[in-house]
């Protein structure tokens, strides 16, 4: 295993960033040419991998949905040992590992093509902290699909368009609708709408991402009866009726939504819920 893997480390003044790739990386690979890849996040907290099983099984499910050939070596233990050696042992205490699995460009049929992977990780604040406030708006020019591939992180021209739109309009993110004009997700993650102790979450059948980070948070709330969880079809106007809104992104972490158009939102209750979730992790680590 050590003979065919290599890594590149970039050291910045305040944060470390690690980029790691297998040494059979081809410049003209199918991810580069066609977006033929899947992304899944793994999470580092206080020098440990957390939710690694959930992230691993999501990686396997995502690869199967994209019909990627899964090598027998891609076990949970393989990735745990790899991240221990190449991330944790390099001094990363808190961060998000972004792993991309892709099909190698070769002469074999697509279903028989070999698979490789790449990952990068940047140090960050505690992944279980609310990282800050963000401002959103609704985008109407485009929508996202609600099918088998809508729930996993694959190449999305809609995301690219929406990200440029957000930057041009001084927004941090935008709300994306599906073809039925229901809320699907944001560019980077899922939105949770809190009103009267009920947390509404767009259904995966509406185009929401599968998110190990969000599912862990929601499961904790449900098991401890801290709020009522409701998977629902949510019309755009309901975003204006919410008391609080939270964005949970496997890519960027957790953020409170402070403003959508002219309406501002508090974050008191979600802050309390996230704090209790974090405290539970601290206790389980003892």
PDB file of C-alpha atoms in Angstrom:
ATOM      1  CA  UNK A   1       0.000   0.000   0.000  1.00  0.00           C
ATOM      2  CA  UNK A   2       2.838   2.420   0.868  1.00  0.00           C
ATOM      3  CA  UNK A   3       4.551   1.781  -2.488  1.00  0.00           C
ATOM      4  CA  UNK A   4       1.803   3.172  -4.718  1.00  0.00           C
ATOM      5  CA  UNK A   5       0.516   6.085  -2.623  1.00  0.00           C
ATOM      6  CA  UNK A   6       2.011   9.571  -2.468  1.00  0.00           C
ATOM      7  CA  UNK A   7       1.076  12.913  -0.993  1.00  0.00           C
ATOM      8  CA  UNK A   8       1.820  16.604  -1.323  1.00  0.00           C
ATOM      9  CA  UNK A   9       1.721  18.896   1.692  1.00  0.00           C
ATOM     10  CA  UNK A  10       1.209  22.636   1.438  1.00  0.00           C
ATOM     11  CA  UNK A  11       1.958  24.573   4.622  1.00  0.00           C
ATOM     12  CA  UNK A  12       0.309  27.981   5.049  1.00  0.00           C
ATOM     13  CA  UNK A  13       1.062  30.522   7.752  1.00  0.00           C
ATOM     14  CA  UNK A  14      -1.952  29.732   9.940  1.00  0.00           C
ATOM     15  CA  UNK A  15      -3.551  26.591   8.535  1.00  0.00           C
ATOM     16  CA  UNK A  16      -2.215  23.390   7.079  1.00  0.00           C
ATOM     17  CA  UNK A  17      -3.661  22.084   3.852  1.00  0.00           C
ATOM     18  CA  UNK A  18      -2.935  18.533   2.746  1.00  0.00           C
ATOM     19  CA  UNK A  19      -3.489  17.310  -0.797  1.00  0.00           C
ATOM     20  CA  UNK A  20      -3.088  13.570  -1.359  1.00  0.00           C
ATOM     21  CA  UNK A  21      -3.351  11.576  -4.540  1.00  0.00           C
ATOM     22  CA  UNK A  22      -2.494   8.094  -5.710  1.00  0.00           C
ATOM     23  CA  UNK A  23       0.577   8.131  -7.937  1.00  0.00           C
ATOM     24  CA  UNK A  24      -1.349   6.624 -10.850  1.00  0.00           C
ATOM     25  CA  UNK A  25      -3.146   9.957 -11.264  1.00  0.00           C
ATOM     26  CA  UNK A  26      -3.620  10.855 -14.926  1.00  0.00           C
ATOM     27  CA  UNK A  27      -3.930  14.495 -15.916  1.00  0.00           C
ATOM     28  CA  UNK A  28      -6.563  13.599 -18.494  1.00  0.00           C
ATOM     29  CA  UNK A  29      -8.765  11.550 -16.173  1.00  0.00           C
ATOM     30  CA  UNK A  30     -12.515  11.155 -16.499  1.00  0.00           C
ATOM     31  CA  UNK A  31     -13.189  13.438 -13.552  1.00  0.00           C
ATOM     32  CA  UNK A  32     -11.307  16.241 -15.307  1.00  0.00           C
ATOM     33  CA  UNK A  33     -12.832  15.474 -18.705  1.00  0.00           C
ATOM     34  CA  UNK A  34     -16.409  14.580 -17.833  1.00  0.00           C
ATOM     35  CA  UNK A  35     -17.008  15.160 -14.121  1.00  0.00           C
ATOM     36  CA  UNK A  36     -17.103  11.369 -13.706  1.00  0.00           C
ATOM     37  CA  UNK A  37     -16.517  11.323  -9.957  1.00  0.00           C
ATOM     38  CA  UNK A  38     -18.127  11.508  -6.529  1.00  0.00           C
ATOM     39  CA  UNK A  39     -17.192  13.579  -3.477  1.00  0.00           C
ATOM     40  CA  UNK A  40     -17.651  12.519   0.134  1.00  0.00           C
ATOM     41  CA  UNK A  41     -16.471  14.268   3.306  1.00  0.00           C
ATOM     42  CA  UNK A  42     -14.792  12.752   6.346  1.00  0.00           C
ATOM     43  CA  UNK A  43     -14.465  14.752   9.554  1.00  0.00           C
ATOM     44  CA  UNK A  44     -11.576  15.372  11.942  1.00  0.00           C
ATOM     45  CA  UNK A  45     -12.291  16.696  15.424  1.00  0.00           C
ATOM     46  CA  UNK A  46      -9.810  17.120  18.258  1.00  0.00           C
ATOM     47  CA  UNK A  47      -7.279  14.952  16.458  1.00  0.00           C
ATOM     48  CA  UNK A  48      -9.720  12.081  15.832  1.00  0.00           C
ATOM     49  CA  UNK A  49     -11.870  10.868  12.972  1.00  0.00           C
ATOM     50  CA  UNK A  50     -15.555  11.160  13.849  1.00  0.00           C
ATOM     51  CA  UNK A  51     -18.531   9.633  12.027  1.00  0.00           C
ATOM     52  CA  UNK A  52     -16.068   7.660   9.910  1.00  0.00           C
ATOM     53  CA  UNK A  53     -18.430   4.717   9.476  1.00  0.00           C
ATOM     54  CA  UNK A  54     -21.282   6.945   8.312  1.00  0.00           C
ATOM     55  CA  UNK A  55     -19.000   8.735   5.846  1.00  0.00           C
ATOM     56  CA  UNK A  56     -17.493   5.480   4.592  1.00  0.00           C
ATOM     57  CA  UNK A  57     -20.869   3.849   3.920  1.00  0.00           C
ATOM     58  CA  UNK A  58     -22.001   7.023   2.162  1.00  0.00           C
ATOM     59  CA  UNK A  59     -18.865   6.829  -0.011  1.00  0.00           C
ATOM     60  CA  UNK A  60     -19.653   3.225  -0.931  1.00  0.00           C
ATOM     61  CA  UNK A  61     -23.286   4.094  -1.703  1.00  0.00           C
ATOM     62  CA  UNK A  62     -22.250   7.101  -3.805  1.00  0.00           C
ATOM     63  CA  UNK A  63     -19.763   5.044  -5.811  1.00  0.00           C
ATOM     64  CA  UNK A  64     -22.383   2.386  -6.464  1.00  0.00           C
ATOM     65  CA  UNK A  65     -24.869   5.002  -7.671  1.00  0.00           C
ATOM     66  CA  UNK A  66     -22.250   6.310 -10.121  1.00  0.00           C
ATOM     67  CA  UNK A  67     -21.485   2.710 -11.206  1.00  0.00           C
ATOM     68  CA  UNK A  68     -17.877   3.096 -10.105  1.00  0.00           C
ATOM     69  CA  UNK A  69     -15.868  -0.090  -9.697  1.00  0.00           C
ATOM     70  CA  UNK A  70     -15.106  -0.451  -5.950  1.00  0.00           C
ATOM     71  CA  UNK A  71     -11.710  -2.107  -5.296  1.00  0.00           C
ATOM     72  CA  UNK A  72     -11.640  -4.775  -2.606  1.00  0.00           C
ATOM     73  CA  UNK A  73      -8.974  -2.721  -0.814  1.00  0.00           C
ATOM     74  CA  UNK A  74     -11.468   0.125  -0.172  1.00  0.00           C
ATOM     75  CA  UNK A  75     -12.437  -1.004   3.296  1.00  0.00           C
ATOM     76  CA  UNK A  76     -13.304   1.161   6.276  1.00  0.00           C
ATOM     77  CA  UNK A  77     -10.023   0.132   7.919  1.00  0.00           C
ATOM     78  CA  UNK A  78      -8.078   1.120   4.789  1.00  0.00           C
ATOM     79  CA  UNK A  79      -9.394   4.689   4.899  1.00  0.00           C
ATOM     80  CA  UNK A  80      -9.100   4.955   8.671  1.00  0.00           C
ATOM     81  CA  UNK A  81      -5.437   3.916   8.524  1.00  0.00           C
ATOM     82  CA  UNK A  82      -4.786   6.191   5.547  1.00  0.00           C
ATOM     83  CA  UNK A  83      -6.285   9.243   7.252  1.00  0.00           C
ATOM     84  CA  UNK A  84      -4.472   8.426  10.479  1.00  0.00           C
ATOM     85  CA  UNK A  85      -1.127   8.310   8.688  1.00  0.00           C
ATOM     86  CA  UNK A  86      -1.566  11.128   6.202  1.00  0.00           C
ATOM     87  CA  UNK A  87      -3.833  13.534   8.090  1.00  0.00           C
ATOM     88  CA  UNK A  88      -3.911  13.014  11.861  1.00  0.00           C
ATOM     89  CA  UNK A  89      -0.224  12.134  12.157  1.00  0.00           C
ATOM     90  CA  UNK A  90       0.579  15.278  10.149  1.00  0.00           C
ATOM     91  CA  UNK A  91      -0.871  17.382  12.952  1.00  0.00           C
ATOM     92  CA  UNK A  92      -4.385  18.132  11.683  1.00  0.00           C
ATOM     93  CA  UNK A  93      -6.585  18.605  14.756  1.00  0.00           C
ATOM     94  CA  UNK A  94      -9.825  19.864  13.172  1.00  0.00           C
ATOM     95  CA  UNK A  95     -10.833  19.840   9.543  1.00  0.00           C
ATOM     96  CA  UNK A  96     -12.889  18.357   6.727  1.00  0.00           C
ATOM     97  CA  UNK A  97     -11.375  15.728   4.442  1.00  0.00           C
ATOM     98  CA  UNK A  98     -12.814  16.075   0.933  1.00  0.00           C
ATOM     99  CA  UNK A  99     -12.327  12.745  -0.833  1.00  0.00           C
ATOM    100  CA  UNK A 100     -13.013  12.345  -4.545  1.00  0.00           C
ATOM    101  CA  UNK A 101     -13.276   8.896  -6.133  1.00  0.00           C
ATOM    102  CA  UNK A 102     -13.115   8.841  -9.919  1.00  0.00           C
ATOM    103  CA  UNK A 103     -12.895   6.527 -12.908  1.00  0.00           C
ATOM    104  CA  UNK A 104      -9.502   6.238 -14.580  1.00  0.00           C
ATOM    105  CA  UNK A 105      -9.389   6.988 -18.309  1.00  0.00           C
ATOM    106  CA  UNK A 106      -8.520   3.694 -20.003  1.00  0.00           C
ATOM    107  CA  UNK A 107      -9.601   1.437 -22.849  1.00  0.00           C
ATOM    108  CA  UNK A 108     -11.843  -0.780 -20.718  1.00  0.00           C
ATOM    109  CA  UNK A 109     -15.647  -0.478 -20.711  1.00  0.00           C
ATOM    110  CA  UNK A 110     -16.751   2.152 -18.196  1.00  0.00           C
ATOM    111  CA  UNK A 111     -18.124  -0.426 -15.771  1.00  0.00           C
ATOM    112  CA  UNK A 112     -14.736  -2.219 -15.811  1.00  0.00           C
ATOM    113  CA  UNK A 113     -12.520   0.853 -15.515  1.00  0.00           C
ATOM    114  CA  UNK A 114     -10.240   1.114 -12.525  1.00  0.00           C
ATOM    115  CA  UNK A 115     -11.029   3.593  -9.767  1.00  0.00           C
ATOM    116  CA  UNK A 116      -8.657   5.987  -8.067  1.00  0.00           C
ATOM    117  CA  UNK A 117      -9.088   8.648  -5.441  1.00  0.00           C
ATOM    118  CA  UNK A 118      -7.784  12.006  -4.338  1.00  0.00           C
ATOM    119  CA  UNK A 119      -8.395  13.940  -1.160  1.00  0.00           C
ATOM    120  CA  UNK A 120      -7.621  17.293   0.359  1.00  0.00           C
ATOM    121  CA  UNK A 121      -8.059  18.549   3.893  1.00  0.00           C
ATOM    122  CA  UNK A 122      -7.808  21.983   5.397  1.00  0.00           C
ATOM    123  CA  UNK A 123      -7.641  22.742   9.065  1.00  0.00           C
ATOM    124  CA  UNK A 124     -10.679  24.560  10.374  1.00  0.00           C
ATOM    125  CA  UNK A 125     -12.525  25.297  13.559  1.00  0.00           C
ATOM    126  CA  UNK A 126     -14.360  22.524  15.414  1.00  0.00           C
ATOM    127  CA  UNK A 127     -16.648  20.917  12.823  1.00  0.00           C
ATOM    128  CA  UNK A 128     -19.410  20.711  15.445  1.00  0.00           C
ATOM    129  CA  UNK A 129     -19.366  24.474  16.045  1.00  0.00           C
ATOM    130  CA  UNK A 130     -21.586  26.928  14.211  1.00  0.00           C
ATOM    131  CA  UNK A 131     -18.952  28.575  12.035  1.00  0.00           C
ATOM    132  CA  UNK A 132     -20.778  31.888  11.626  1.00  0.00           C
ATOM    133  CA  UNK A 133     -23.710  33.578   9.905  1.00  0.00           C
ATOM    134  CA  UNK A 134     -24.530  33.519   6.202  1.00  0.00           C
ATOM    135  CA  UNK A 135     -26.893  35.456   3.957  1.00  0.00           C
ATOM    136  CA  UNK A 136     -29.002  33.684   1.337  1.00  0.00           C
ATOM    137  CA  UNK A 137     -31.490  34.440  -1.372  1.00  0.00           C
ATOM    138  CA  UNK A 138     -33.624  32.404  -3.720  1.00  0.00           C
ATOM    139  CA  UNK A 139     -32.473  31.743  -7.271  1.00  0.00           C
ATOM    140  CA  UNK A 140     -35.193  31.226  -9.876  1.00  0.00           C
ATOM    141  CA  UNK A 141     -33.249  31.021 -13.132  1.00  0.00           C
ATOM    142  CA  UNK A 142     -32.290  27.382 -12.587  1.00  0.00           C
ATOM    143  CA  UNK A 143     -33.473  24.378 -10.614  1.00  0.00           C
ATOM    144  CA  UNK A 144     -31.974  21.077  -9.496  1.00  0.00           C
ATOM    145  CA  UNK A 145     -33.259  17.610 -10.224  1.00  0.00           C
ATOM    146  CA  UNK A 146     -34.728  15.166  -7.742  1.00  0.00           C
ATOM    147  CA  UNK A 147     -33.472  11.756  -8.857  1.00  0.00           C
ATOM    148  CA  UNK A 148     -31.027   9.035  -7.851  1.00  0.00           C
ATOM    149  CA  UNK A 149     -27.954  11.219  -8.414  1.00  0.00           C
ATOM    150  CA  UNK A 150     -29.384  14.404  -6.920  1.00  0.00           C
ATOM    151  CA  UNK A 151     -28.676  13.263  -3.362  1.00  0.00           C
ATOM    152  CA  UNK A 152     -24.939  12.659  -3.785  1.00  0.00           C
ATOM    153  CA  UNK A 153     -22.149  15.103  -4.501  1.00  0.00           C
ATOM    154  CA  UNK A 154     -21.361  14.806  -8.194  1.00  0.00           C
ATOM    155  CA  UNK A 155     -20.528  17.347 -10.879  1.00  0.00           C
ATOM    156  CA  UNK A 156     -23.341  19.912 -11.022  1.00  0.00           C
ATOM    157  CA  UNK A 157     -23.426  22.731 -13.569  1.00  0.00           C
ATOM    158  CA  UNK A 158     -26.302  24.181 -11.511  1.00  0.00           C
ATOM    159  CA  UNK A 159     -24.015  24.522  -8.491  1.00  0.00           C
ATOM    160  CA  UNK A 160     -21.382  26.341 -10.556  1.00  0.00           C
ATOM    161  CA  UNK A 161     -23.933  28.752 -12.011  1.00  0.00           C
ATOM    162  CA  UNK A 162     -25.475  29.371  -8.589  1.00  0.00           C
ATOM    163  CA  UNK A 163     -22.090  29.959  -6.933  1.00  0.00           C
ATOM    164  CA  UNK A 164     -21.197  32.621  -9.500  1.00  0.00           C
ATOM    165  CA  UNK A 165     -24.657  34.184  -9.067  1.00  0.00           C
ATOM    166  CA  UNK A 166     -24.156  34.278  -5.289  1.00  0.00           C
ATOM    167  CA  UNK A 167     -20.756  35.981  -5.554  1.00  0.00           C
ATOM    168  CA  UNK A 168     -22.080  38.548  -8.032  1.00  0.00           C
ATOM    169  CA  UNK A 169     -24.902  39.396  -5.619  1.00  0.00           C
ATOM    170  CA  UNK A 170     -22.792  39.460  -2.424  1.00  0.00           C
ATOM    171  CA  UNK A 171     -24.464  36.330  -1.058  1.00  0.00           C
ATOM    172  CA  UNK A 172     -22.903  33.416   0.781  1.00  0.00           C
ATOM    173  CA  UNK A 173     -25.217  30.809  -0.726  1.00  0.00           C
ATOM    174  CA  UNK A 174     -28.569  30.496  -2.500  1.00  0.00           C
ATOM    175  CA  UNK A 175     -31.699  28.414  -2.080  1.00  0.00           C
ATOM    176  CA  UNK A 176     -32.185  26.000  -4.977  1.00  0.00           C
ATOM    177  CA  UNK A 177     -35.608  24.713  -5.982  1.00  0.00           C
ATOM    178  CA  UNK A 178     -36.546  21.523  -7.783  1.00  0.00           C
ATOM    179  CA  UNK A 179     -38.703  21.474 -10.970  1.00  0.00           C
ATOM    180  CA  UNK A 180     -41.838  21.432  -8.782  1.00  0.00           C
ATOM    181  CA  UNK A 181     -40.782  24.747  -7.180  1.00  0.00           C
ATOM    182  CA  UNK A 182     -40.129  23.075  -3.817  1.00  0.00           C
ATOM    183  CA  UNK A 183     -36.972  23.784  -1.790  1.00  0.00           C
ATOM    184  CA  UNK A 184     -34.296  21.171  -2.537  1.00  0.00           C
ATOM    185  CA  UNK A 185     -31.096  22.442  -0.913  1.00  0.00           C
ATOM    186  CA  UNK A 186     -28.497  25.180  -1.115  1.00  0.00           C
ATOM    187  CA  UNK A 187     -25.350  25.087  -3.250  1.00  0.00           C
ATOM    188  CA  UNK A 188     -23.239  23.603  -0.483  1.00  0.00           C
ATOM    189  CA  UNK A 189     -25.616  21.750   1.816  1.00  0.00           C
ATOM    190  CA  UNK A 190     -29.033  21.240   3.338  1.00  0.00           C
ATOM    191  CA  UNK A 191     -31.300  23.770   5.034  1.00  0.00           C
ATOM    192  CA  UNK A 192     -33.163  23.155   8.287  1.00  0.00           C
ATOM    193  CA  UNK A 193     -36.146  25.386   9.059  1.00  0.00           C
ATOM    194  CA  UNK A 194     -37.165  25.838  12.708  1.00  0.00           C
ATOM    195  CA  UNK A 195     -40.618  27.114  13.657  1.00  0.00           C
ATOM    196  CA  UNK A 196     -42.446  26.535  16.949  1.00  0.00           C
ATOM    197  CA  UNK A 197     -40.108  23.707  18.019  1.00  0.00           C
ATOM    198  CA  UNK A 198     -40.605  21.886  14.703  1.00  0.00           C
ATOM    199  CA  UNK A 199     -37.590  21.451  12.423  1.00  0.00           C
ATOM    200  CA  UNK A 200     -38.564  20.982   8.784  1.00  0.00           C
ATOM    201  CA  UNK A 201     -36.060  19.411   6.416  1.00  0.00           C
ATOM    202  CA  UNK A 202     -36.555  19.038   2.637  1.00  0.00           C
ATOM    203  CA  UNK A 203     -37.000  15.393   1.662  1.00  0.00           C
ATOM    204  CA  UNK A 204     -34.276  13.621  -0.284  1.00  0.00           C
ATOM    205  CA  UNK A 205     -36.934  12.926  -2.914  1.00  0.00           C
ATOM    206  CA  UNK A 206     -37.128  16.717  -3.351  1.00  0.00           C
ATOM    207  CA  UNK A 207     -33.418  16.931  -4.220  1.00  0.00           C
ATOM    208  CA  UNK A 208     -31.811  17.341  -0.783  1.00  0.00           C
ATOM    209  CA  UNK A 209     -28.310  15.971  -0.253  1.00  0.00           C
ATOM    210  CA  UNK A 210     -27.623  12.856   1.772  1.00  0.00           C
ATOM    211  CA  UNK A 211     -25.444  14.221   4.566  1.00  0.00           C
ATOM    212  CA  UNK A 212     -23.803  12.110   7.300  1.00  0.00           C
ATOM    213  CA  UNK A 213     -23.186  15.308   9.290  1.00  0.00           C
ATOM    214  CA  UNK A 214     -26.812  16.427   9.154  1.00  0.00           C
ATOM    215  CA  UNK A 215     -28.194  12.948   9.777  1.00  0.00           C
ATOM    216  CA  UNK A 216     -26.090  12.630  12.919  1.00  0.00           C
ATOM    217  CA  UNK A 217     -27.358  15.980  14.192  1.00  0.00           C
ATOM    218  CA  UNK A 218     -31.002  15.232  13.372  1.00  0.00           C
ATOM    219  CA  UNK A 219     -30.792  11.755  14.918  1.00  0.00           C
ATOM    220  CA  UNK A 220     -29.434  13.255  18.142  1.00  0.00           C
ATOM    221  CA  UNK A 221     -32.299  15.770  18.311  1.00  0.00           C
ATOM    222  CA  UNK A 222     -34.903  13.094  17.614  1.00  0.00           C
ATOM    223  CA  UNK A 223     -33.536  10.566  20.129  1.00  0.00           C
ATOM    224  CA  UNK A 224     -33.352  13.180  22.869  1.00  0.00           C
ATOM    225  CA  UNK A 225     -36.749  14.672  21.986  1.00  0.00           C
ATOM    226  CA  UNK A 226     -35.319  18.175  21.759  1.00  0.00           C
ATOM    227  CA  UNK A 227     -37.561  19.133  18.833  1.00  0.00           C
ATOM    228  CA  UNK A 228     -39.944  17.541  16.361  1.00  0.00           C
ATOM    229  CA  UNK A 229     -38.303  16.550  13.086  1.00  0.00           C
ATOM    230  CA  UNK A 230     -40.410  16.699   9.940  1.00  0.00           C
ATOM    231  CA  UNK A 231     -39.213  15.735   6.468  1.00  0.00           C
ATOM    232  CA  UNK A 232     -41.432  17.740   4.199  1.00  0.00           C
ATOM    233  CA  UNK A 233     -42.087  19.294   0.833  1.00  0.00           C
ATOM    234  CA  UNK A 234     -41.316  22.944   1.492  1.00  0.00           C
ATOM    235  CA  UNK A 235     -42.423  25.798  -0.741  1.00  0.00           C
ATOM    236  CA  UNK A 236     -40.100  28.764  -1.138  1.00  0.00           C
ATOM    237  CA  UNK A 237     -42.341  31.115   0.876  1.00  0.00           C
ATOM    238  CA  UNK A 238     -41.943  28.932   3.982  1.00  0.00           C
ATOM    239  CA  UNK A 239     -38.351  30.100   4.279  1.00  0.00           C
ATOM    240  CA  UNK A 240     -39.757  33.510   5.233  1.00  0.00           C
ATOM    241  CA  UNK A 241     -41.994  31.983   7.921  1.00  0.00           C
ATOM    242  CA  UNK A 242     -39.208  30.202   9.814  1.00  0.00           C
ATOM    243  CA  UNK A 243     -37.969  31.494  13.152  1.00  0.00           C
ATOM    244  CA  UNK A 244     -34.455  30.187  12.559  1.00  0.00           C
ATOM    245  CA  UNK A 245     -32.624  28.514   9.669  1.00  0.00           C
ATOM    246  CA  UNK A 246     -29.499  26.379   9.799  1.00  0.00           C
ATOM    247  CA  UNK A 247     -27.336  25.238   6.896  1.00  0.00           C
ATOM    248  CA  UNK A 248     -25.447  21.996   7.410  1.00  0.00           C
ATOM    249  CA  UNK A 249     -22.828  21.313   4.756  1.00  0.00           C
ATOM    250  CA  UNK A 250     -20.519  18.300   4.672  1.00  0.00           C
ATOM    251  CA  UNK A 251     -18.201  20.531   2.655  1.00  0.00           C
ATOM    252  CA  UNK A 252     -18.232  23.751   4.693  1.00  0.00           C
ATOM    253  CA  UNK A 253     -19.608  22.851   8.117  1.00  0.00           C
ATOM    254  CA  UNK A 254     -22.502  24.406  10.042  1.00  0.00           C
ATOM    255  CA  UNK A 255     -23.742  27.982   9.600  1.00  0.00           C
ATOM    256  CA  UNK A 256     -26.695  29.994  10.855  1.00  0.00           C
ATOM    257  CA  UNK A 257     -28.709  31.818   8.226  1.00  0.00           C
ATOM    258  CA  UNK A 258     -28.953  35.427   9.347  1.00  0.00           C
ATOM    259  CA  UNK A 259     -30.803  36.951   6.406  1.00  0.00           C
ATOM    260  CA  UNK A 260     -32.908  36.062   3.371  1.00  0.00           C
ATOM    261  CA  UNK A 261     -33.880  39.140   1.375  1.00  0.00           C
ATOM    262  CA  UNK A 262     -35.334  41.619   3.864  1.00  0.00           C
ATOM    263  CA  UNK A 263     -35.976  39.166   6.671  1.00  0.00           C
ATOM    264  CA  UNK A 264     -33.441  38.535   9.412  1.00  0.00           C
ATOM    265  CA  UNK A 265     -33.310  35.413  11.577  1.00  0.00           C
ATOM    266  CA  UNK A 266     -32.199  34.631  15.102  1.00  0.00           C
ATOM    267  CA  UNK A 267     -30.036  31.622  15.959  1.00  0.00           C
ATOM    268  CA  UNK A 268     -30.712  31.153  19.675  1.00  0.00           C
ATOM    269  CA  UNK A 269     -32.482  27.788  19.612  1.00  0.00           C
ATOM    270  CA  UNK A 270     -30.294  26.191  16.948  1.00  0.00           C
ATOM    271  CA  UNK A 271     -27.214  27.388  18.856  1.00  0.00           C
ATOM    272  CA  UNK A 272     -28.514  25.625  21.959  1.00  0.00           C
ATOM    273  CA  UNK A 273     -29.247  22.416  20.013  1.00  0.00           C
ATOM    274  CA  UNK A 274     -25.811  22.387  18.381  1.00  0.00           C
ATOM    275  CA  UNK A 275     -24.189  22.998  21.778  1.00  0.00           C
ATOM    276  CA  UNK A 276     -25.989  19.998  23.281  1.00  0.00           C
ATOM    277  CA  UNK A 277     -24.992  17.853  20.315  1.00  0.00           C
ATOM    278  CA  UNK A 278     -21.372  18.920  20.738  1.00  0.00           C
ATOM    279  CA  UNK A 279     -21.489  18.246  24.483  1.00  0.00           C
ATOM    280  CA  UNK A 280     -22.715  14.711  23.769  1.00  0.00           C
ATOM    281  CA  UNK A 281     -19.682  14.127  21.519  1.00  0.00           C
ATOM    282  CA  UNK A 282     -17.397  15.430  24.252  1.00  0.00           C
ATOM    283  CA  UNK A 283     -18.892  13.006  26.766  1.00  0.00           C
ATOM    284  CA  UNK A 284     -18.645  10.041  24.412  1.00  0.00           C
ATOM    285  CA  UNK A 285     -14.961  10.836  23.816  1.00  0.00           C
ATOM    286  CA  UNK A 286     -14.110  10.601  27.529  1.00  0.00           C
TER     287      UNK A 286
END
